Amino acid sequence: MPWKNQGGGPWGPGPKGPWGSGPQPVGPRPPDLEDLLRRGQDRLQQILPGGHFGSVGVVLIVIGALAIWLLSGFYRVQSEELGAVLRFGKYVREEQPGLRYHLPYPIETVLLPKAQRVNSISIGITPGGGDDGARRGRAARDVPEESLMLTGDENIVDVDFTVLWRVKPKGTADYLFNIQNPEGTVKAVAESAMREAIGRSDIQPILTGARTTTEQNVQELMQKTLDNYGAGIQIAQVQMQKVDPPAEVIESFRDVQAARADLERKQNEAQSYANSVVPGARGQASKIVQAAEGYKEQAVAEARGQSARFLKVYDEYKKAPDVTRERIYLETMERLLGGSDKLIYDGGASQQGVVPLLPLGDLAPRRQPPAGSPSSASAAPSTLQNGGSR
């Protein structure tokens, strides 16, 4: 037995040496490993049947360990997650949300990416610390190295936009194993696609009415690039938040925009005036043309009627010239003398050679024949003949 382990010696009891006491431990002493093992064996022997560590105890321990190992295969997939089960490191299947089971480790393991959540990435602007930063009042910060882009007509434009993306259905394996940094990949592809779309267009359409077209072009280009990577990512939407010229020239661009707005307003007013005047003029012209057409048809109809009447009169004239001549004379005199005062001259030597006609027939009330009837046409000639016979 060494001298340091002896209970006593020339220097007294305890672990002492010729130079005094040995090194003393600082703080609480560590537990004795042998003592712990001995106590564990004693308790196990008390639990086991017969009070000794036999074959039955070994079997029970193995069964308990096996049960615990099998129960370790249960796991839960949350609502935003999808379970990717790996068998010896190889992808074998995809599990939907809920309580699931896989063969315990190390046979099978599971990865739980948030594959059903719509993620958002901002390019050209850094949010103020996420939700916590927004609650604390932190303002967003511009990132010019991401947002400043060159247009097709060699102008610089400041574009801030947001990309919404998620994992493709049945694309969990590609998402997990084909790309190392999904968010960084999506951000790099988004910035590259936006620069390409901006570089193909002039600055004026981008600042005015081409936002929707640009967003669609960027989304299609991003999806095509990510599909070539086999990333298993689906681009849900591209939203352009701000599209402005650089801050140094933004006032000049605003003046140009105001001038263009005034030009469009004047053009719209002129077009509105033309739309109100031209239809009125066309309507007036159509009215005049229709009136002329009506007058033409009326004149032609009257001329044809007069011609037909003359031909009929001529036919009657050929049958009885004297009677027809007399009839024409009487009708002419009726038209001439129908509305004038009538005087009768008897041709005698009396002092009153000219006397007025007294229309006795007009004094008696009688029903006037309708205009144009044969009785009204023959009334005046008979009166004239009677008066002439006086």
Short mmCIF file of C-alpha atoms in Angstrom, two decimals:
data_model
loop_
_atom_site.label_atom_id
_atom_site.label_comp_id
_atom_site.label_asym_id
_atom_site.label_seq_id
_atom_site.Cartn_x
_atom_site.Cartn_y
_atom_site.Cartn_z
CA MET A 1 0.00 0.00 0.00
CA PRO A 2 1.48 3.39 -0.87
CA TRP A 3 2.37 5.70 1.93
CA LYS A 4 -0.19 8.33 0.91
CA ASN A 5 -3.10 5.93 1.43
CA GLN A 6 -2.02 4.77 4.84
CA GLY A 7 -4.16 5.70 7.76
CA GLY A 8 -1.18 7.07 9.70
CA GLY A 9 2.52 7.58 9.53
CA PRO A 10 5.29 9.62 10.87
CA TRP A 11 3.45 12.79 9.83
CA GLY A 12 0.15 11.89 11.48
CA PRO A 13 -3.16 10.45 10.30
CA GLY A 14 -4.60 11.24 6.91
CA PRO A 15 -3.16 11.79 3.47
CA LYS A 16 -0.21 13.89 4.52
CA GLY A 17 3.29 14.14 3.24
CA PRO A 18 6.53 15.43 4.54
CA TRP A 19 5.52 18.99 3.63
CA GLY A 20 2.19 19.06 5.40
CA SER A 21 -1.37 18.37 4.29
CA GLY A 22 -2.10 17.42 0.68
CA PRO A 23 -4.22 19.51 -1.75
CA GLN A 24 -7.75 20.03 -0.49
CA PRO A 25 -10.75 20.04 -2.97
CA VAL A 26 -12.54 23.36 -3.44
CA GLY A 27 -16.38 23.31 -3.33
CA PRO A 28 -18.62 20.24 -3.08
CA ARG A 29 -17.00 16.92 -3.72
CA PRO A 30 -18.09 15.09 -6.95
CA PRO A 31 -20.23 11.97 -6.50
CA ASP A 32 -18.45 8.66 -6.37
CA LEU A 33 -19.23 6.72 -9.60
CA GLU A 34 -18.62 3.35 -8.06
CA ASP A 35 -20.96 4.16 -5.23
CA LEU A 36 -23.73 5.18 -7.64
CA LEU A 37 -23.35 1.96 -9.63
CA ARG A 38 -23.47 -0.11 -6.49
CA ARG A 39 -26.62 1.63 -5.28
CA GLY A 40 -28.30 1.16 -8.69
CA GLN A 41 -27.55 -2.57 -8.63
CA ASP A 42 -29.01 -2.88 -5.16
CA ARG A 43 -32.25 -1.14 -6.17
CA LEU A 44 -32.55 -3.23 -9.34
CA GLN A 45 -32.14 -6.43 -7.38
CA GLN A 46 -34.91 -5.27 -5.04
CA ILE A 47 -37.28 -4.62 -7.97
CA LEU A 48 -36.58 -7.82 -9.87
CA PRO A 49 -38.42 -11.03 -8.90
CA GLY A 50 -36.45 -13.14 -6.46
CA GLY A 51 -34.33 -10.21 -5.48
CA HIS A 52 -31.53 -11.07 -7.89
CA PHE A 53 -30.57 -10.05 -11.41
CA GLY A 54 -31.58 -13.08 -13.49
CA SER A 55 -32.72 -13.95 -17.01
CA VAL A 56 -36.31 -12.81 -16.37
CA GLY A 57 -35.08 -9.37 -15.48
CA VAL A 58 -33.05 -9.14 -18.63
CA VAL A 59 -36.10 -10.08 -20.70
CA LEU A 60 -38.24 -7.44 -18.99
CA ILE A 61 -35.62 -4.80 -19.56
CA VAL A 62 -35.34 -5.73 -23.24
CA ILE A 63 -39.12 -5.67 -23.69
CA GLY A 64 -39.41 -2.29 -21.99
CA ALA A 65 -36.62 -0.82 -24.07
CA LEU A 66 -38.16 -2.22 -27.24
CA ALA A 67 -41.57 -0.74 -26.36
CA ILE A 68 -40.04 2.66 -25.69
CA TRP A 69 -38.12 2.45 -28.96
CA LEU A 70 -41.27 1.58 -30.94
CA LEU A 71 -43.29 4.34 -29.28
CA SER A 72 -40.65 6.87 -30.25
CA GLY A 73 -41.87 6.61 -33.85
CA PHE A 74 -45.04 8.62 -33.20
CA TYR A 75 -44.90 12.28 -34.22
CA ARG A 76 -47.31 15.12 -35.03
CA VAL A 77 -47.41 17.20 -38.25
CA GLN A 78 -48.76 20.71 -37.65
CA SER A 79 -51.23 22.50 -39.94
CA GLU A 80 -48.57 24.49 -41.81
CA GLU A 81 -46.17 21.55 -42.08
CA LEU A 82 -45.65 18.49 -44.23
CA GLY A 83 -43.76 15.44 -43.05
CA ALA A 84 -40.91 14.15 -45.21
CA VAL A 85 -40.04 10.60 -44.06
CA LEU A 86 -36.47 9.42 -44.69
CA ARG A 87 -35.47 5.74 -44.52
CA PHE A 88 -31.77 5.44 -43.86
CA GLY A 89 -31.45 8.99 -45.23
CA LYS A 90 -33.45 8.37 -48.43
CA TYR A 91 -36.77 10.13 -49.04
CA VAL A 92 -39.62 7.60 -49.15
CA ARG A 93 -42.94 9.41 -48.60
CA GLU A 94 -44.77 12.60 -47.64
CA GLU A 95 -47.15 12.85 -44.68
CA GLN A 96 -50.08 15.27 -44.28
CA PRO A 97 -50.87 17.18 -41.05
CA GLY A 98 -52.00 15.07 -38.09
CA LEU A 99 -50.67 12.35 -35.80
CA ARG A 100 -48.35 10.08 -37.81
CA TYR A 101 -45.96 7.18 -37.28
CA HIS A 102 -42.65 6.16 -38.78
CA LEU A 103 -40.23 3.39 -37.98
CA PRO A 104 -38.10 4.52 -35.04
CA TYR A 105 -34.64 5.96 -35.35
CA PRO A 106 -32.24 5.03 -36.90
CA ILE A 107 -34.40 3.22 -39.46
CA GLU A 108 -36.59 6.19 -40.37
CA THR A 109 -36.48 9.88 -39.52
CA VAL A 110 -38.81 12.75 -40.40
CA LEU A 111 -38.27 16.34 -41.47
CA LEU A 112 -41.06 18.88 -40.86
CA PRO A 113 -40.70 21.86 -43.22
CA LYS A 114 -43.44 24.53 -43.18
CA ALA A 115 -44.44 23.60 -46.69
CA GLN A 116 -48.05 24.86 -46.56
CA ARG A 117 -47.26 28.38 -45.36
CA VAL A 118 -47.15 31.30 -47.79
CA ASN A 119 -43.81 33.03 -47.30
CA SER A 120 -43.00 36.64 -48.13
CA ILE A 121 -39.69 38.16 -49.24
CA SER A 122 -39.14 41.90 -49.76
CA ILE A 123 -36.59 43.14 -52.28
CA GLY A 124 -35.38 46.72 -52.18
CA ILE A 125 -36.71 47.33 -48.68
CA THR A 126 -35.93 45.79 -45.30
CA PRO A 127 -38.89 45.55 -42.89
CA GLY A 128 -38.37 47.11 -39.49
CA GLY A 129 -37.56 43.97 -37.61
CA GLY A 130 -40.66 41.95 -38.58
CA ASP A 131 -43.76 42.01 -36.44
CA ASP A 132 -41.84 42.96 -33.31
CA GLY A 133 -40.21 45.84 -35.12
CA ALA A 134 -43.58 47.04 -36.44
CA ARG A 135 -45.04 46.97 -32.93
CA ARG A 136 -42.05 48.91 -31.62
CA GLY A 137 -42.44 51.56 -34.32
CA ARG A 138 -39.37 50.71 -36.36
CA ALA A 139 -39.50 52.14 -39.87
CA ALA A 140 -38.60 50.13 -42.94
CA ARG A 141 -35.21 50.77 -44.50
CA ASP A 142 -34.51 51.13 -48.21
CA VAL A 143 -31.81 48.99 -49.78
CA PRO A 144 -30.63 50.91 -52.88
CA GLU A 145 -28.24 48.17 -54.01
CA GLU A 146 -31.28 45.92 -54.51
CA SER A 147 -33.89 48.42 -55.76
CA LEU A 148 -32.02 50.66 -58.24
CA MET A 149 -32.39 49.22 -61.75
CA LEU A 150 -31.60 50.33 -65.31
CA THR A 151 -34.45 50.54 -67.86
CA GLY A 152 -34.31 49.83 -71.55
CA ASP A 153 -34.04 53.54 -72.42
CA GLU A 154 -31.07 53.94 -70.02
CA ASN A 155 -32.94 55.54 -67.14
CA ILE A 156 -32.62 54.56 -63.50
CA VAL A 157 -35.72 53.55 -61.56
CA ASP A 158 -36.17 52.63 -57.90
CA VAL A 159 -38.30 49.47 -57.59
CA ASP A 160 -39.42 47.95 -54.28
CA PHE A 161 -41.42 44.73 -54.57
CA THR A 162 -42.54 41.72 -52.58
CA VAL A 163 -42.61 38.05 -53.63
CA LEU A 164 -45.10 35.58 -52.13
CA TRP A 165 -44.04 31.95 -52.46
CA ARG A 166 -44.73 28.50 -51.04
CA VAL A 167 -43.66 24.89 -51.50
CA LYS A 168 -45.20 23.15 -54.50
CA PRO A 169 -47.68 20.33 -53.89
CA LYS A 170 -45.72 17.05 -54.08
CA GLY A 171 -42.53 19.11 -54.17
CA THR A 172 -41.34 18.70 -50.58
CA ALA A 173 -38.45 16.42 -51.52
CA ASP A 174 -37.16 18.86 -54.15
CA TYR A 175 -37.51 21.72 -51.68
CA LEU A 176 -35.51 19.87 -49.00
CA PHE A 177 -32.72 18.31 -51.06
CA ASN A 178 -32.25 20.31 -54.29
CA ILE A 179 -31.56 23.75 -52.80
CA GLN A 180 -29.59 24.62 -49.68
CA ASN A 181 -30.99 28.09 -48.85
CA PRO A 182 -34.58 28.45 -50.16
CA GLU A 183 -35.13 32.05 -49.04
CA GLY A 184 -31.83 33.24 -50.42
CA THR A 185 -32.46 31.41 -53.69
CA VAL A 186 -35.92 32.94 -54.11
CA LYS A 187 -34.59 36.43 -53.33
CA ALA A 188 -31.71 36.14 -55.81
CA VAL A 189 -33.99 34.80 -58.55
CA ALA A 190 -36.58 37.55 -57.87
CA GLU A 191 -34.01 40.34 -58.11
CA SER A 192 -32.55 38.89 -61.31
CA ALA A 193 -35.98 38.45 -62.94
CA MET A 194 -37.08 41.99 -62.02
CA ARG A 195 -33.89 43.49 -63.44
CA GLU A 196 -34.41 41.59 -66.68
CA ALA A 197 -38.07 42.72 -66.96
CA ILE A 198 -37.16 46.36 -66.19
CA GLY A 199 -34.29 46.26 -68.68
CA ARG A 200 -36.66 45.24 -71.48
CA SER A 201 -39.04 48.18 -70.94
CA ASP A 202 -38.85 51.96 -71.08
CA ILE A 203 -39.27 54.01 -67.94
CA GLN A 204 -42.55 55.68 -68.89
CA PRO A 205 -44.72 52.51 -69.08
CA ILE A 206 -43.18 51.26 -65.84
CA LEU A 207 -44.12 54.46 -63.99
CA THR A 208 -47.68 54.61 -65.39
CA GLY A 209 -49.70 51.66 -66.59
CA ALA A 210 -47.39 48.68 -67.08
CA ARG A 211 -47.17 47.48 -63.47
CA THR A 212 -49.52 44.54 -63.90
CA THR A 213 -47.73 43.37 -67.05
CA THR A 214 -44.34 43.69 -65.36
CA GLU A 215 -45.53 41.71 -62.32
CA GLN A 216 -46.83 38.90 -64.53
CA ASN A 217 -43.60 38.79 -66.56
CA VAL A 218 -41.47 38.63 -63.42
CA GLN A 219 -43.64 35.87 -61.92
CA GLU A 220 -43.43 33.75 -65.07
CA LEU A 221 -39.67 34.25 -65.38
CA MET A 222 -39.10 33.36 -61.70
CA GLN A 223 -41.23 30.22 -61.95
CA LYS A 224 -39.38 29.09 -65.06
CA THR A 225 -35.98 29.61 -63.40
CA LEU A 226 -36.95 27.81 -60.18
CA ASP A 227 -38.40 24.90 -62.17
CA ASN A 228 -35.08 24.59 -63.99
CA TYR A 229 -33.38 24.44 -60.58
CA GLY A 230 -35.84 21.75 -59.44
CA ALA A 231 -36.44 23.84 -56.32
CA GLY A 232 -39.97 22.62 -55.63
CA ILE A 233 -41.10 26.22 -55.05
CA GLN A 234 -44.23 27.86 -56.44
CA ILE A 235 -44.41 31.66 -56.89
CA ALA A 236 -47.85 32.78 -55.73
CA GLN A 237 -47.64 36.48 -56.56
CA VAL A 238 -45.29 39.38 -57.28
CA GLN A 239 -46.37 42.76 -55.87
CA MET A 240 -44.62 45.98 -56.87
CA GLN A 241 -44.78 48.23 -53.81
CA LYS A 242 -43.05 51.38 -55.07
CA VAL A 243 -41.82 52.40 -58.52
CA ASP A 244 -40.20 55.86 -58.53
CA PRO A 245 -37.28 57.62 -60.16
CA PRO A 246 -34.22 58.17 -57.97
CA ALA A 247 -34.66 60.73 -55.20
CA GLU A 248 -32.31 63.21 -56.90
CA VAL A 249 -34.57 63.65 -59.97
CA ILE A 250 -37.98 62.74 -58.60
CA GLU A 251 -39.27 66.36 -58.67
CA SER A 252 -38.45 66.70 -62.37
CA PHE A 253 -40.19 63.42 -63.11
CA ARG A 254 -43.24 64.59 -61.22
CA ASP A 255 -43.36 67.75 -63.35
CA VAL A 256 -43.21 65.59 -66.47
CA GLN A 257 -45.99 63.39 -65.15
CA ALA A 258 -48.15 66.43 -64.40
CA ALA A 259 -47.60 67.74 -67.93
CA ARG A 260 -48.54 64.37 -69.39
CA ALA A 261 -51.64 64.29 -67.24
CA ASP A 262 -52.64 67.76 -68.51
CA LEU A 263 -52.06 66.60 -72.08
CA GLU A 264 -54.29 63.57 -71.59
CA ARG A 265 -56.96 65.72 -69.95
CA LYS A 266 -56.97 68.20 -72.85
CA GLN A 267 -57.14 65.36 -75.34
CA ASN A 268 -60.07 63.85 -73.48
CA GLU A 269 -61.89 67.19 -73.41
CA ALA A 270 -61.33 67.69 -77.15
CA GLN A 271 -62.52 64.18 -77.86
CA SER A 272 -65.61 64.77 -75.72
CA TYR A 273 -66.39 68.00 -77.60
CA ALA A 274 -65.94 66.26 -80.93
CA ASN A 275 -68.22 63.46 -79.79
CA SER A 276 -70.93 66.00 -78.94
CA VAL A 277 -70.61 68.20 -82.07
CA VAL A 278 -70.05 65.66 -84.82
CA PRO A 279 -73.20 63.60 -84.13
CA GLY A 280 -75.28 66.83 -84.07
CA ALA A 281 -73.86 67.94 -87.41
CA ARG A 282 -74.43 64.53 -88.88
CA GLY A 283 -78.02 64.57 -87.65
CA GLN A 284 -78.63 68.02 -89.15
CA ALA A 285 -77.13 66.93 -92.47
CA SER A 286 -79.29 63.83 -92.46
CA LYS A 287 -82.36 65.97 -91.74
CA ILE A 288 -81.60 68.27 -94.68
CA VAL A 289 -81.01 65.33 -97.01
CA GLN A 290 -84.28 63.73 -95.95
CA ALA A 291 -86.17 67.00 -96.46
CA ALA A 292 -84.66 67.33 -99.93
CA GLU A 293 -85.61 63.75 -100.71
CA GLY A 294 -89.16 64.45 -99.55
CA TYR A 295 -89.40 67.61 -101.64
CA LYS A 296 -88.03 65.74 -104.61
CA GLU A 297 -90.61 62.98 -104.26
CA GLN A 298 -93.39 65.53 -103.78
CA ALA A 299 -92.37 67.55 -106.85
CA VAL A 300 -92.06 64.43 -108.97
CA ALA A 301 -95.46 63.19 -107.78
CA GLU A 302 -97.13 66.54 -108.50
CA ALA A 303 -95.52 66.73 -111.91
CA ARG A 304 -96.67 63.25 -112.72
CA GLY A 305 -100.17 64.12 -111.51
CA GLN A 306 -100.31 67.28 -113.61
CA SER A 307 -99.04 65.40 -116.62
CA ALA A 308 -101.65 62.67 -116.17
CA ARG A 309 -104.38 65.30 -115.72
CA PHE A 310 -103.27 67.15 -118.85
CA LEU A 311 -103.32 63.91 -120.82
CA LYS A 312 -106.81 63.09 -119.64
CA VAL A 313 -108.03 66.61 -120.47
CA TYR A 314 -106.44 66.30 -123.87
CA ASP A 315 -108.21 63.00 -124.46
CA GLU A 316 -111.55 64.62 -123.59
CA TYR A 317 -110.68 67.61 -125.72
CA LYS A 318 -110.21 65.41 -128.74
CA LYS A 319 -113.65 63.94 -128.19
CA ALA A 320 -115.50 67.29 -127.80
CA PRO A 321 -113.29 70.32 -128.43
CA ASP A 322 -115.97 72.99 -127.97
CA VAL A 323 -117.36 71.64 -124.77
CA THR A 324 -113.92 71.06 -123.36
CA ARG A 325 -112.78 74.53 -124.37
CA GLU A 326 -115.82 76.05 -122.67
CA ARG A 327 -115.23 73.96 -119.57
CA ILE A 328 -111.60 75.05 -119.38
CA TYR A 329 -112.65 78.65 -119.77
CA LEU A 330 -115.23 78.44 -117.00
CA GLU A 331 -112.81 76.74 -114.60
CA THR A 332 -110.21 79.39 -115.33
CA MET A 333 -112.64 82.22 -114.70
CA GLU A 334 -113.74 80.50 -111.51
CA ARG A 335 -110.21 80.51 -110.19
CA LEU A 336 -109.71 84.14 -111.17
CA LEU A 337 -113.03 85.61 -110.03
CA GLY A 338 -113.79 83.32 -107.11
CA GLY A 339 -112.29 85.62 -104.48
CA SER A 340 -113.04 89.11 -105.96
CA ASP A 341 -116.04 91.46 -105.93
CA LYS A 342 -118.25 91.05 -109.01
CA LEU A 343 -119.81 93.86 -111.06
CA ILE A 344 -122.27 93.37 -113.93
CA TYR A 345 -122.41 95.69 -116.88
CA ASP A 346 -125.62 95.39 -118.89
CA GLY A 347 -124.33 97.41 -121.82
CA GLY A 348 -127.44 99.67 -121.91
CA ALA A 349 -127.71 103.47 -122.17
CA SER A 350 -128.95 103.92 -118.62
CA GLN A 351 -127.07 106.06 -116.20
CA GLN A 352 -126.32 103.05 -114.05
CA GLY A 353 -124.60 100.89 -116.59
CA VAL A 354 -122.52 99.19 -113.96
CA VAL A 355 -124.35 97.65 -110.99
CA PRO A 356 -123.05 95.37 -108.24
CA LEU A 357 -124.10 91.78 -108.17
CA LEU A 358 -126.38 90.97 -105.30
CA PRO A 359 -125.74 87.35 -104.36
CA LEU A 360 -129.18 86.53 -103.11
CA GLY A 361 -128.32 82.90 -102.87
CA ASP A 362 -125.61 83.60 -100.29
CA LEU A 363 -128.06 85.38 -97.95
CA ALA A 364 -129.99 82.21 -97.27
CA PRO A 365 -128.18 79.86 -94.88
CA ARG A 366 -127.30 76.69 -96.56
CA ARG A 367 -124.84 73.94 -96.09
CA GLN A 368 -121.62 74.63 -97.88
CA PRO A 369 -120.47 71.77 -100.06
CA PRO A 370 -117.04 70.46 -99.27
CA ALA A 371 -114.17 72.04 -101.13
CA GLY A 372 -113.30 70.35 -104.37
CA SER A 373 -116.77 68.78 -104.86
CA PRO A 374 -118.48 69.14 -108.26
CA SER A 375 -121.29 71.29 -106.83
CA SER A 376 -118.80 73.88 -105.51
CA ALA A 377 -117.04 73.94 -108.86
CA SER A 378 -120.26 74.47 -110.81
CA ALA A 379 -121.81 77.06 -108.48
CA ALA A 380 -119.74 80.02 -109.65
CA PRO A 381 -120.18 79.43 -113.39
CA SER A 382 -123.94 79.13 -113.02
CA THR A 383 -124.06 82.36 -111.09
CA LEU A 384 -121.87 84.02 -113.67
CA GLN A 385 -124.07 82.76 -116.43
CA ASN A 386 -127.21 83.92 -114.65
CA GLY A 387 -125.68 87.29 -114.01
CA GLY A 388 -124.55 87.59 -117.57
CA SER A 389 -128.05 86.89 -118.76
CA ARG A 390 -129.38 89.85 -116.90
#
